[in-house]
Amino acid sequence: MRVKLFIALGMLGMSLFTYAGSRHAAETSYPSYKGLVMAGYQGWFRGPQDGTNQGYGHYGTGKQFDEKHCTIDAWPDVSEYEKTYETSFRHADGRKARVFS
């Protein structure tokens, strides 16, 4: 009885593996990364009121983010974010600069 159950479960398990490779299309739009740029957001940045109690994590040093403690090289585009955090920086037109978390 145990042998039959073991064989049945084994066959069921193997049959599930046949569907594992069918998640992706048969052909890819991008067969190589050559000439492409990959970018992504990994959730490293923090804002002062985002609930993490880490201040401006990864924007500045020591939870601070001002001219003396800035650690970013480029300002993030936050135009599509619903929630952003005001900073002490200003844009060229005088608006307060904001960041995401």
Coordinates of C-alpha atoms in Angstrom, one line a residue:
M1 CA 0.0 0.0 0.0
R2 CA 2.8 2.4 0.9
V3 CA 4.6 1.7 -2.3
K4 CA 1.6 2.4 -4.4
L5 CA 1.0 5.7 -2.5
F6 CA 4.6 6.7 -2.9
I7 CA 4.5 5.9 -6.6
A8 CA 1.2 7.8 -7.1
L9 CA 2.6 10.9 -5.2
G10 CA 5.8 10.7 -7.2
M11 CA 4.0 10.6 -10.5
L12 CA 1.8 13.5 -9.4
G13 CA 4.8 15.5 -8.4
M14 CA 6.6 14.8 -11.7
S15 CA 3.5 15.8 -13.7
L16 CA 3.5 19.2 -12.0
F17 CA 7.1 19.9 -13.1
T18 CA 5.9 19.7 -16.8
Y19 CA 4.0 23.0 -16.2
A20 CA 6.8 24.7 -14.4
G21 CA 8.6 25.8 -17.6
S22 CA 5.5 27.1 -19.3
R23 CA 5.3 30.4 -17.4
H24 CA 7.3 32.2 -20.1
A25 CA 6.7 32.8 -23.7
A26 CA 8.3 30.5 -26.2
E27 CA 10.2 33.5 -27.8
T28 CA 11.6 36.4 -26.0
S29 CA 11.5 40.1 -27.1
Y30 CA 15.0 40.6 -25.7
P31 CA 17.3 37.6 -26.4
S32 CA 20.4 39.5 -25.1
Y33 CA 21.1 42.4 -22.6
K34 CA 23.7 43.8 -25.0
G35 CA 22.9 47.5 -25.7
L36 CA 20.2 47.6 -23.0
V37 CA 20.2 49.4 -19.6
M38 CA 18.6 47.7 -16.6
A39 CA 17.4 49.7 -13.7
G40 CA 15.2 49.1 -10.7
Y41 CA 14.1 50.4 -7.3
Q42 CA 15.1 48.2 -4.4
G43 CA 13.4 50.1 -1.5
W44 CA 16.6 51.4 0.0
F45 CA 15.5 55.0 0.4
R46 CA 13.6 56.3 3.4
G47 CA 11.6 59.5 4.2
P48 CA 11.3 61.1 7.7
Q49 CA 7.6 60.2 8.2
D50 CA 7.4 56.8 6.5
G51 CA 7.2 54.9 9.7
T52 CA 10.7 53.4 9.7
N53 CA 12.2 56.0 12.0
Q54 CA 15.3 56.1 9.8
G55 CA 15.1 59.7 8.7
Y56 CA 16.3 60.3 5.2
G57 CA 17.9 56.8 4.9
H58 CA 20.3 56.6 1.9
Y59 CA 19.6 60.1 0.8
G60 CA 21.9 61.6 3.4
T61 CA 24.2 60.6 6.3
G62 CA 23.2 60.2 9.9
K63 CA 19.4 60.4 9.1
Q64 CA 20.0 63.9 7.8
F65 CA 19.6 65.2 4.3
D66 CA 20.8 68.7 3.6
E67 CA 23.7 70.3 1.7
K68 CA 26.3 68.9 4.2
H69 CA 24.8 65.4 4.3
C70 CA 23.6 64.7 0.8
T71 CA 24.7 61.3 -0.6
I72 CA 22.8 61.1 -3.9
D73 CA 24.2 61.9 -7.3
A74 CA 20.9 62.7 -9.2
W75 CA 17.6 63.9 -8.0
P76 CA 14.8 61.4 -8.3
D77 CA 11.7 62.0 -10.5
V78 CA 8.8 61.8 -8.0
S79 CA 6.1 63.0 -10.4
E80 CA 4.2 59.6 -10.3
Y81 CA 4.5 59.0 -6.6
E82 CA 1.3 59.4 -4.5
K83 CA 3.3 60.1 -1.3
T84 CA 6.5 62.2 -1.2
Y85 CA 8.5 63.9 1.5
E86 CA 9.5 67.6 1.5
T87 CA 13.2 68.4 1.8
S88 CA 15.2 71.5 2.6
F89 CA 16.3 71.6 -1.1
R90 CA 14.6 73.8 -3.8
H91 CA 14.2 73.4 -7.5
A92 CA 15.5 76.1 -9.9
D93 CA 12.0 77.6 -10.0
G94 CA 11.8 77.9 -6.2
R95 CA 9.6 74.9 -5.5
K96 CA 10.5 72.7 -2.5
A97 CA 12.2 69.5 -3.7
R98 CA 10.5 66.3 -2.6
V99 CA 11.7 62.7 -2.4
F100 CA 10.1 59.2 -2.3
S101 CA 10.4 56.5 0.3

